[in-house]
mmCIF file of C-alpha atoms in Angstrom:
data_model
loop_
_atom_site.group_PDB
_atom_site.id
_atom_site.type_symbol
_atom_site.label_atom_id
_atom_site.label_comp_id
_atom_site.label_asym_id
_atom_site.label_seq_id
_atom_site.Cartn_x
_atom_site.Cartn_y
_atom_site.Cartn_z
ATOM 1 C CA MET A 347 0.000 0.000 0.000
ATOM 2 C CA GLN A 348 1.391 3.415 -0.963
ATOM 3 C CA GLN A 349 2.478 5.672 1.889
ATOM 4 C CA SER A 350 1.799 9.392 2.132
ATOM 5 C CA VAL A 351 4.011 11.511 -0.113
ATOM 6 C CA ILE A 352 7.348 12.143 1.583
ATOM 7 C CA THR A 353 9.243 15.396 1.222
ATOM 8 C CA ASP A 354 12.702 16.639 2.141
ATOM 9 C CA LYS A 355 13.664 19.804 4.037
ATOM 10 C CA PHE A 356 12.848 21.935 0.987
ATOM 11 C CA GLY A 357 9.515 20.249 0.232
ATOM 12 C CA ARG A 358 10.858 18.182 -2.684
ATOM 13 C CA VAL A 359 9.031 14.899 -3.183
ATOM 14 C CA LEU A 360 10.615 11.518 -3.857
ATOM 15 C CA GLN A 361 9.520 10.658 -7.391
ATOM 16 C CA ASP A 362 12.343 9.185 -9.483
ATOM 17 C CA LEU A 363 14.819 6.402 -8.758
ATOM 18 C CA ARG A 364 18.127 5.779 -10.526
ATOM 19 C CA ILE A 365 19.636 2.335 -9.938
ATOM 20 C CA SER A 366 23.235 1.584 -10.924
ATOM 21 C CA VAL A 367 23.667 -2.114 -11.679
ATOM 22 C CA THR A 368 27.438 -2.112 -12.290
ATOM 23 C CA ASP A 369 30.439 0.174 -11.897
ATOM 24 C CA ARG A 370 32.099 -1.321 -14.989
ATOM 25 C CA CYS A 371 32.121 0.214 -18.456
ATOM 26 C CA ASN A 372 33.556 -0.686 -21.860
ATOM 27 C CA PHE A 373 34.439 2.969 -22.553
ATOM 28 C CA ARG A 374 37.074 5.123 -20.894
ATOM 29 C CA CYS A 375 35.587 8.549 -21.577
ATOM 30 C CA ARG A 376 37.939 11.332 -20.584
ATOM 31 C CA TYR A 377 35.317 13.214 -18.551
ATOM 32 C CA CYS A 378 34.052 10.144 -16.685
ATOM 33 C CA MET A 379 36.479 7.207 -16.433
ATOM 34 C CA PRO A 380 39.913 8.378 -17.639
ATOM 35 C CA ARG A 381 42.137 5.421 -18.440
ATOM 36 C CA GLU A 382 45.018 6.607 -16.265
ATOM 37 C CA ILE A 383 42.713 6.181 -13.241
ATOM 38 C CA PHE A 384 40.459 3.345 -14.425
ATOM 39 C CA GLY A 385 43.192 1.244 -16.006
ATOM 40 C CA LYS A 386 43.914 -2.478 -16.058
ATOM 41 C CA ASP A 387 44.897 -2.473 -12.392
ATOM 42 C CA PHE A 388 41.754 -0.680 -11.180
ATOM 43 C CA THR A 389 39.683 -2.772 -8.776
ATOM 44 C CA PHE A 390 35.983 -2.829 -9.620
ATOM 45 C CA LEU A 391 33.287 -4.170 -7.323
ATOM 46 C CA PRO A 392 33.340 -7.983 -7.023
ATOM 47 C CA LYS A 393 30.099 -9.773 -7.822
ATOM 48 C CA GLU A 394 29.230 -10.489 -4.188
ATOM 49 C CA HIS A 395 29.334 -6.756 -3.415
ATOM 50 C CA LEU A 396 26.701 -5.960 -6.039
ATOM 51 C CA LEU A 397 23.025 -5.923 -5.182
ATOM 52 C CA SER A 398 21.336 -9.042 -6.515
ATOM 53 C CA PHE A 399 18.353 -8.659 -8.824
ATOM 54 C CA GLU A 400 16.079 -9.851 -6.020
ATOM 55 C CA GLU A 401 17.527 -7.236 -3.659
ATOM 56 C CA ILE A 402 17.014 -4.527 -6.285
ATOM 57 C CA GLU A 403 13.444 -5.726 -6.789
ATOM 58 C CA ARG A 404 12.759 -5.621 -3.047
ATOM 59 C CA LEU A 405 14.162 -2.116 -2.634
ATOM 60 C CA THR A 406 12.297 -0.886 -5.706
ATOM 61 C CA LYS A 407 9.002 -2.125 -4.247
ATOM 62 C CA ILE A 408 9.661 -0.057 -1.124
ATOM 63 C CA PHE A 409 10.491 3.043 -3.161
ATOM 64 C CA LEU A 410 7.309 2.577 -5.191
ATOM 65 C CA ASP A 411 5.326 2.528 -1.955
ATOM 66 C CA LEU A 412 6.969 5.853 -1.093
ATOM 67 C CA GLY A 413 5.875 7.578 -4.289
ATOM 68 C CA VAL A 414 8.478 6.691 -6.909
ATOM 69 C CA ARG A 415 6.923 6.157 -10.335
ATOM 70 C CA LYS A 416 9.913 6.110 -12.679
ATOM 71 C CA VAL A 417 13.002 3.908 -12.522
ATOM 72 C CA ARG A 418 16.099 4.232 -14.678
ATOM 73 C CA LEU A 419 18.869 1.635 -14.781
ATOM 74 C CA THR A 420 22.372 3.042 -15.060
ATOM 75 C CA GLY A 421 26.004 2.051 -14.597
ATOM 76 C CA GLY A 422 28.806 2.161 -15.498
ATOM 77 C CA GLU A 423 27.406 0.504 -18.572
ATOM 78 C CA PRO A 424 24.267 -1.367 -17.447
ATOM 79 C CA LEU A 425 24.178 -3.696 -20.460
ATOM 80 C CA LEU A 426 27.395 -5.270 -19.157
ATOM 81 C CA ARG A 427 25.431 -6.710 -16.217
ATOM 82 C CA ARG A 428 24.740 -10.363 -16.982
ATOM 83 C CA ASP A 429 21.056 -11.234 -17.585
ATOM 84 C CA ILE A 430 19.968 -7.597 -17.328
ATOM 85 C CA THR A 431 16.732 -8.474 -19.147
ATOM 86 C CA ARG A 432 15.701 -10.629 -16.174
ATOM 87 C CA LEU A 433 15.998 -7.634 -13.864
ATOM 88 C CA ILE A 434 13.950 -5.529 -16.274
ATOM 89 C CA GLU A 435 11.241 -8.203 -16.280
ATOM 90 C CA LEU A 436 11.174 -8.266 -12.481
ATOM 91 C CA LEU A 437 10.830 -4.500 -12.239
ATOM 92 C CA ALA A 438 8.409 -4.075 -15.135
ATOM 93 C CA ASN A 439 5.926 -6.372 -13.377
ATOM 94 C CA LEU A 440 5.854 -4.339 -10.156
ATOM 95 C CA ASP A 441 2.589 -2.618 -9.294
ATOM 96 C CA GLY A 442 2.793 1.160 -9.418
ATOM 97 C CA LEU A 443 5.759 1.497 -11.769
ATOM 98 C CA ASP A 444 4.810 3.783 -14.647
ATOM 99 C CA GLU A 445 8.042 3.606 -16.591
ATOM 100 C CA ILE A 446 11.388 1.857 -16.676
ATOM 101 C CA GLY A 447 14.256 3.266 -18.705
ATOM 102 C CA LEU A 448 17.967 2.670 -19.186
ATOM 103 C CA THR A 449 21.035 4.785 -19.915
ATOM 104 C CA THR A 450 23.707 3.233 -22.138
ATOM 105 C CA ASN A 451 26.666 4.066 -24.349
ATOM 106 C CA GLY A 452 24.943 2.068 -27.073
ATOM 107 C CA VAL A 453 27.703 -0.402 -27.951
ATOM 108 C CA LEU A 454 25.653 -3.461 -26.948
ATOM 109 C CA LEU A 455 22.221 -1.917 -27.447
ATOM 110 C CA GLY A 456 21.522 -2.832 -31.069
ATOM 111 C CA ASN A 457 21.622 -6.601 -30.674
ATOM 112 C CA MET A 458 19.859 -6.486 -27.321
ATOM 113 C CA ALA A 459 17.098 -3.995 -28.200
ATOM 114 C CA PRO A 460 14.330 -6.502 -29.110
ATOM 115 C CA LYS A 461 14.890 -8.529 -25.904
ATOM 116 C CA LEU A 462 15.032 -5.361 -23.798
ATOM 117 C CA LYS A 463 11.728 -4.196 -25.251
ATOM 118 C CA GLN A 464 10.151 -7.615 -24.741
ATOM 119 C CA ALA A 465 11.325 -7.609 -21.119
ATOM 120 C CA GLY A 466 9.417 -4.390 -20.474
ATOM 121 C CA LEU A 467 11.914 -1.582 -21.111
ATOM 122 C CA LYS A 468 10.247 1.598 -22.396
ATOM 123 C CA ARG A 469 12.966 4.205 -22.863
ATOM 124 C CA VAL A 470 16.665 4.356 -23.643
ATOM 125 C CA ASN A 471 19.028 7.291 -23.252
ATOM 126 C CA VAL A 472 22.106 6.795 -25.420
ATOM 127 C CA SER A 473 25.284 8.729 -24.660
ATOM 128 C CA LEU A 474 26.977 10.000 -27.823
ATOM 129 C CA ASP A 475 29.286 13.005 -27.623
ATOM 130 C CA ALA A 476 30.334 13.455 -31.261
ATOM 131 C CA ILE A 477 29.450 12.299 -34.749
ATOM 132 C CA ASP A 478 32.969 12.814 -36.077
ATOM 133 C CA ASP A 479 35.072 9.632 -35.911
ATOM 134 C CA GLU A 480 38.298 11.169 -34.644
ATOM 135 C CA THR A 481 36.598 13.303 -32.006
ATOM 136 C CA PHE A 482 34.447 10.489 -30.682
ATOM 137 C CA MET A 483 37.299 7.987 -30.481
ATOM 138 C CA LYS A 484 39.430 10.529 -28.652
ATOM 139 C CA ILE A 485 36.645 11.042 -26.108
ATOM 140 C CA ASN A 486 35.798 7.379 -25.459
ATOM 141 C CA ASP A 487 39.437 6.225 -25.640
ATOM 142 C CA SER A 488 38.235 2.774 -26.730
ATOM 143 C CA HIS A 489 38.628 2.799 -30.535
ATOM 144 C CA VAL A 490 34.836 2.856 -31.043
ATOM 145 C CA LYS A 491 33.497 5.000 -33.889
ATOM 146 C CA PRO A 492 30.065 6.685 -33.865
ATOM 147 C CA GLN A 493 28.508 4.500 -36.566
ATOM 148 C CA PRO A 494 27.964 1.403 -34.383
ATOM 149 C CA ILE A 495 26.209 3.639 -31.824
ATOM 150 C CA ILE A 496 24.058 5.204 -34.539
ATOM 151 C CA ASP A 497 23.169 1.733 -35.816
ATOM 152 C CA SER A 498 22.132 0.760 -32.288
ATOM 153 C CA ILE A 499 19.945 3.852 -31.982
ATOM 154 C CA ILE A 500 18.141 2.957 -35.198
ATOM 155 C CA LYS A 501 17.697 -0.673 -34.110
ATOM 156 C CA ALA A 502 16.345 0.461 -30.744
ATOM 157 C CA LYS A 503 13.777 2.662 -32.472
ATOM 158 C CA GLU A 504 12.807 -0.191 -34.769
ATOM 159 C CA ALA A 505 12.330 -2.412 -31.694
ATOM 160 C CA GLY A 506 9.806 0.077 -30.325
ATOM 161 C CA LEU A 507 11.945 1.763 -27.701
ATOM 162 C CA PHE A 508 11.698 5.524 -27.216
ATOM 163 C CA VAL A 509 15.235 6.863 -27.713
ATOM 164 C CA LYS A 510 16.941 10.053 -26.622
ATOM 165 C CA VAL A 511 20.590 10.928 -27.248
ATOM 166 C CA ASN A 512 22.673 12.676 -24.578
ATOM 167 C CA MET A 513 25.683 14.770 -25.560
ATOM 168 C CA VAL A 514 28.002 16.112 -22.858
ATOM 169 C CA VAL A 515 29.538 19.301 -24.260
ATOM 170 C CA LYS A 516 33.001 20.328 -23.111
ATOM 171 C CA LYS A 517 34.818 23.361 -24.466
ATOM 172 C CA GLY A 518 37.795 22.378 -26.580
ATOM 173 C CA MET A 519 36.740 18.725 -26.631
ATOM 174 C CA ASN A 520 33.605 18.521 -28.752
ATOM 175 C CA ASP A 521 31.909 21.928 -28.886
ATOM 176 C CA HIS A 522 32.557 21.976 -32.646
ATOM 177 C CA GLN A 523 30.159 19.019 -32.872
ATOM 178 C CA ILE A 524 27.089 20.885 -31.586
ATOM 179 C CA LEU A 525 25.637 21.763 -35.004
ATOM 180 C CA PRO A 526 26.607 18.496 -36.764
ATOM 181 C CA MET A 527 24.957 16.499 -33.970
ATOM 182 C CA ALA A 528 21.852 18.692 -34.009
ATOM 183 C CA HIS A 529 21.493 18.380 -37.777
ATOM 184 C CA PHE A 530 21.945 14.612 -37.836
ATOM 185 C CA PHE A 531 19.468 13.769 -35.095
ATOM 186 C CA LYS A 532 16.933 16.302 -36.336
ATOM 187 C CA GLU A 533 16.993 14.541 -39.706
ATOM 188 C CA ILE A 534 16.334 11.100 -38.180
ATOM 189 C CA ASP A 535 13.765 12.467 -35.696
ATOM 190 C CA VAL A 536 15.578 11.590 -32.459
ATOM 191 C CA THR A 537 15.593 13.911 -29.461
ATOM 192 C CA LEU A 538 19.093 15.233 -28.705
ATOM 193 C CA ARG A 539 19.879 16.685 -25.291
ATOM 194 C CA PHE A 540 22.918 18.855 -24.694
ATOM 195 C CA ILE A 541 24.378 18.411 -21.201
ATOM 196 C CA GLU A 542 26.610 21.028 -19.636
ATOM 197 C CA PHE A 543 29.939 19.558 -18.502
ATOM 198 C CA MET A 544 29.532 18.857 -14.768
ATOM 199 C CA ASP A 545 31.942 18.341 -11.885
ATOM 200 C CA VAL A 546 30.791 14.842 -10.993
ATOM 201 C CA GLY A 547 33.463 12.842 -9.197
ATOM 202 C CA GLN A 548 37.122 13.647 -8.600
ATOM 203 C CA THR A 549 38.889 12.544 -11.779
ATOM 204 C CA ASN A 550 37.455 14.455 -14.741
ATOM 205 C CA GLY A 551 39.517 17.656 -14.411
ATOM 206 C CA TRP A 552 36.432 19.879 -14.247
ATOM 207 C CA ASP A 553 36.777 23.654 -14.409
ATOM 208 C CA PHE A 554 34.272 26.431 -15.135
ATOM 209 C CA LYS A 555 36.333 27.404 -18.180
ATOM 210 C CA HIS A 556 35.474 24.040 -19.785
ATOM 211 C CA VAL A 557 31.711 24.588 -19.552
ATOM 212 C CA VAL A 558 29.707 25.460 -22.671
ATOM 213 C CA THR A 559 26.472 26.883 -21.298
ATOM 214 C CA LYS A 560 22.946 26.332 -22.540
ATOM 215 C CA LYS A 561 22.860 29.988 -23.615
ATOM 216 C CA GLU A 562 25.919 29.493 -25.831
ATOM 217 C CA ILE A 563 24.580 26.272 -27.357
ATOM 218 C CA TYR A 564 21.146 27.809 -27.924
ATOM 219 C CA GLN A 565 22.734 30.755 -29.729
ATOM 220 C CA GLN A 566 24.533 28.381 -32.096
ATOM 221 C CA LEU A 567 21.361 26.429 -32.833
ATOM 222 C CA SER A 568 19.341 29.599 -33.356
ATOM 223 C CA GLN A 569 21.597 30.616 -36.200
ATOM 224 C CA GLN A 570 20.460 27.516 -38.100
ATOM 225 C CA TYR A 571 17.020 26.644 -36.724
ATOM 226 C CA GLN A 572 13.919 28.226 -35.266
ATOM 227 C CA LEU A 573 13.229 26.744 -31.836
ATOM 228 C CA GLU A 574 9.942 26.763 -29.944
ATOM 229 C CA ALA A 575 9.990 26.377 -26.159
ATOM 230 C CA LEU A 576 7.916 23.542 -24.688
ATOM 231 C CA ASP A 577 6.428 23.203 -21.225
ATOM 232 C CA PRO A 578 7.891 20.579 -18.878
ATOM 233 C CA ALA A 579 6.265 17.174 -19.330
ATOM 234 C CA TYR A 580 6.177 16.647 -15.551
ATOM 235 C CA PHE A 581 7.339 18.246 -12.310
ATOM 236 C CA GLY A 582 11.021 17.623 -11.749
ATOM 237 C CA GLU A 583 11.939 17.236 -15.417
ATOM 238 C CA VAL A 584 15.576 18.286 -15.659
ATOM 239 C CA ALA A 585 15.746 19.075 -19.377
ATOM 240 C CA GLN A 586 14.594 22.370 -20.819
ATOM 241 C CA ARG A 587 12.682 21.231 -23.893
ATOM 242 C CA TYR A 588 12.371 22.873 -27.311
ATOM 243 C CA ARG A 589 10.999 21.807 -30.674
ATOM 244 C CA TYR A 590 12.325 22.600 -34.124
ATOM 245 C CA LYS A 591 9.643 24.791 -35.704
ATOM 246 C CA ASP A 592 7.227 22.973 -38.051
ATOM 247 C CA THR A 593 8.434 19.565 -36.790
ATOM 248 C CA ASP A 594 7.681 17.234 -33.901
ATOM 249 C CA THR A 595 11.400 16.711 -33.232
ATOM 250 C CA GLU A 596 12.687 17.958 -29.904
ATOM 251 C CA VAL A 597 16.008 19.199 -28.609
ATOM 252 C CA GLY A 598 16.795 19.728 -24.955
ATOM 253 C CA PHE A 599 19.299 21.258 -22.552
ATOM 254 C CA ILE A 600 20.395 19.977 -19.148
ATOM 255 C CA THR A 601 21.765 23.022 -17.344
ATOM 256 C CA SER A 602 23.143 21.815 -14.029
ATOM 257 C CA VAL A 603 25.912 24.425 -14.075
ATOM 258 C CA SER A 604 24.443 27.618 -15.566
ATOM 259 C CA GLU A 605 20.791 27.242 -14.511
ATOM 260 C CA SER A 606 20.504 24.973 -11.502
ATOM 261 C CA PHE A 607 17.383 22.857 -11.005
ATOM 262 C CA CYS A 608 18.051 21.779 -7.421
ATOM 263 C CA SER A 609 14.762 23.295 -6.263
ATOM 264 C CA SER A 610 12.733 20.727 -8.216
ATOM 265 C CA CYS A 611 15.020 17.684 -7.891
ATOM 266 C CA THR A 612 12.970 14.574 -7.093
ATOM 267 C CA ARG A 613 15.673 11.942 -7.712
ATOM 268 C CA ALA A 614 17.168 9.314 -5.466
ATOM 269 C CA ARG A 615 20.042 7.063 -6.476
ATOM 270 C CA ILE A 616 21.139 3.579 -5.497
ATOM 271 C CA ALA A 617 24.703 2.598 -6.387
ATOM 272 C CA ALA A 618 25.597 -0.878 -7.588
ATOM 273 C CA ASP A 619 26.702 -1.911 -4.091
ATOM 274 C CA GLY A 620 23.497 -0.698 -2.459
ATOM 275 C CA HIS A 621 24.498 2.731 -1.173
ATOM 276 C CA PHE A 622 21.613 5.204 -1.207
ATOM 277 C CA PHE A 623 22.394 8.742 -2.399
ATOM 278 C CA THR A 624 20.144 11.793 -2.411
ATOM 279 C CA CYS A 625 22.284 13.872 -4.799
ATOM 280 C CA LEU A 626 24.428 13.242 -7.863
ATOM 281 C CA PHE A 627 27.187 15.305 -6.236
ATOM 282 C CA ALA A 628 27.056 13.486 -2.893
ATOM 283 C CA SER A 629 30.122 12.809 -0.780
ATOM 284 C CA GLU A 630 28.714 9.726 0.933
ATOM 285 C CA GLY A 631 25.695 7.431 0.911
ATOM 286 C CA LEU A 632 23.708 5.195 3.221
ATOM 287 C CA ASN A 633 24.513 1.481 2.905
ATOM 288 C CA LEU A 634 21.104 -0.129 2.321
ATOM 289 C CA LYS A 635 22.730 -3.410 1.294
ATOM 290 C CA THR A 636 24.190 -3.969 4.750
ATOM 291 C CA ILE A 637 20.889 -3.102 6.414
ATOM 292 C CA LEU A 638 19.048 -5.403 4.011
ATOM 293 C CA ARG A 639 21.473 -8.328 4.409
ATOM 294 C CA ASP A 640 21.446 -7.953 8.193
ATOM 295 C CA GLY A 641 17.817 -9.033 8.100
ATOM 296 C CA ALA A 642 15.904 -5.749 8.211
ATOM 297 C CA THR A 643 12.180 -5.973 7.613
ATOM 298 C CA ASN A 644 10.489 -3.983 4.861
ATOM 299 C CA GLU A 645 9.080 -1.692 7.537
ATOM 300 C CA GLU A 646 12.564 -1.015 8.907
ATOM 301 C CA LEU A 647 13.949 -0.349 5.424
ATOM 302 C CA THR A 648 11.024 1.960 4.712
ATOM 303 C CA GLU A 649 11.625 3.993 7.859
ATOM 304 C CA THR A 650 15.339 4.221 7.073
ATOM 305 C CA ILE A 651 14.657 5.575 3.578
ATOM 306 C CA ILE A 652 12.002 8.007 4.836
ATOM 307 C CA SER A 653 14.363 9.324 7.484
ATOM 308 C CA ARG A 654 17.192 9.880 5.010
ATOM 309 C CA TRP A 655 14.933 11.677 2.495
ATOM 310 C CA LYS A 656 13.154 13.700 5.197
ATOM 311 C CA TYR A 657 16.435 15.279 6.288
ATOM 312 C CA ARG A 658 17.752 15.760 2.764
ATOM 313 C CA ASP A 659 19.008 19.308 2.192
ATOM 314 C CA ASP A 660 21.168 18.810 -0.932
ATOM 315 C CA ARG A 661 21.442 21.773 -3.276
ATOM 316 C CA TYR A 662 24.979 21.465 -4.565
ATOM 317 C CA SER A 663 24.433 23.074 -7.970
ATOM 318 C CA ASP A 664 22.873 26.125 -6.292
ATOM 319 C CA GLU A 665 25.943 26.484 -4.108
ATOM 320 C CA ARG A 666 28.702 25.449 -6.544
ATOM 321 C CA THR A 667 31.804 27.631 -6.617
ATOM 322 C CA ALA A 668 35.248 27.072 -8.104
ATOM 323 C CA GLU A 669 36.439 26.312 -4.583
ATOM 324 C CA THR A 670 33.758 23.749 -3.708
ATOM 325 C CA ALA A 671 34.121 22.097 -7.104
ATOM 326 C CA LYS A 672 37.823 21.671 -6.478
ATOM 327 C CA ASN A 673 37.853 20.671 -2.822
ATOM 328 C CA ARG A 674 34.619 18.842 -2.089
ATOM 329 C CA LYS A 675 34.926 15.060 -2.225
ATOM 330 C CA LYS A 676 32.367 13.620 -4.673
ATOM 331 C CA ILE A 677 31.425 10.092 -5.749
ATOM 332 C CA GLU A 678 32.538 9.083 -9.254
ATOM 333 C CA MET A 679 29.893 9.044 -12.000
ATOM 334 C CA SER A 680 30.710 5.447 -12.908
ATOM 335 C CA TYR A 681 29.814 4.396 -9.350
ATOM 336 C CA ILE A 682 26.721 6.467 -8.635
ATOM 337 C CA GLY A 683 25.217 6.435 -12.133
ATOM 338 C CA GLY A 684 24.135 9.466 -14.199
#
């Protein structure tokens, strides 16, 4: 039975849940998992430290009772988790879940798309930061060209999945790809979302000078296209949505740096090892896995989650400065999920 809506110290409801299923990835993107840190000798989580599918299912049920309606599976690269379709089936059959989505780099998506759709997946966000071969390979540092990702996007659409493409824009890295990316995905009618380069984690060398703001990207697009602003689809939507005039194709902006959306953040995150985080830029989380494996009842888990959310006061992007970005310890993106 669903509980009363729970809110944090700023009145923000708990509505969305991101679940990381692995900290491993088959890319070594410079802004996320640079190879000099995440190299051959890096120790990833052993299997026994990961939440099992049954543990994820149990926790998800509790979050649904607390008002969550949307779940997104993340990583690392979630399609590296063995038998991921079984987890999707488990979650898709839960009462009260309106939507289950997944974020992926797209390498494995094409061949898996029909099975993912059959299992109950609705939406896929594909990360693609350039359409130029040399630029993209330099970013992912894994010798993968854009075409296999584009092929996967097309196959996912053909399988009936709703697809969005996410492009992290970093000055000097791929800002010259803004218009080529916009043109390509407009032509194939896929929503493209430009994401401002964020200071997630400790290893991506973030600095304000590397940020290309929504205003700058919008100005570039406006020189080529007429854009019409759209209303948010739901409370807590992080993307500012636009539509190319005289089309149904959308483009969006995620503005965590230049236009913070902390005031409407409704997202909770569970890392692959069961730590519960209330902010993407968190320094530490609550270990739900230990509580769960120590024999806690659903009621005890529920009260623990309510207590953590009730006292949530995160608003990092509102408070970000060059000093806090440099000195505050933050969890790596590959661990906490996007």
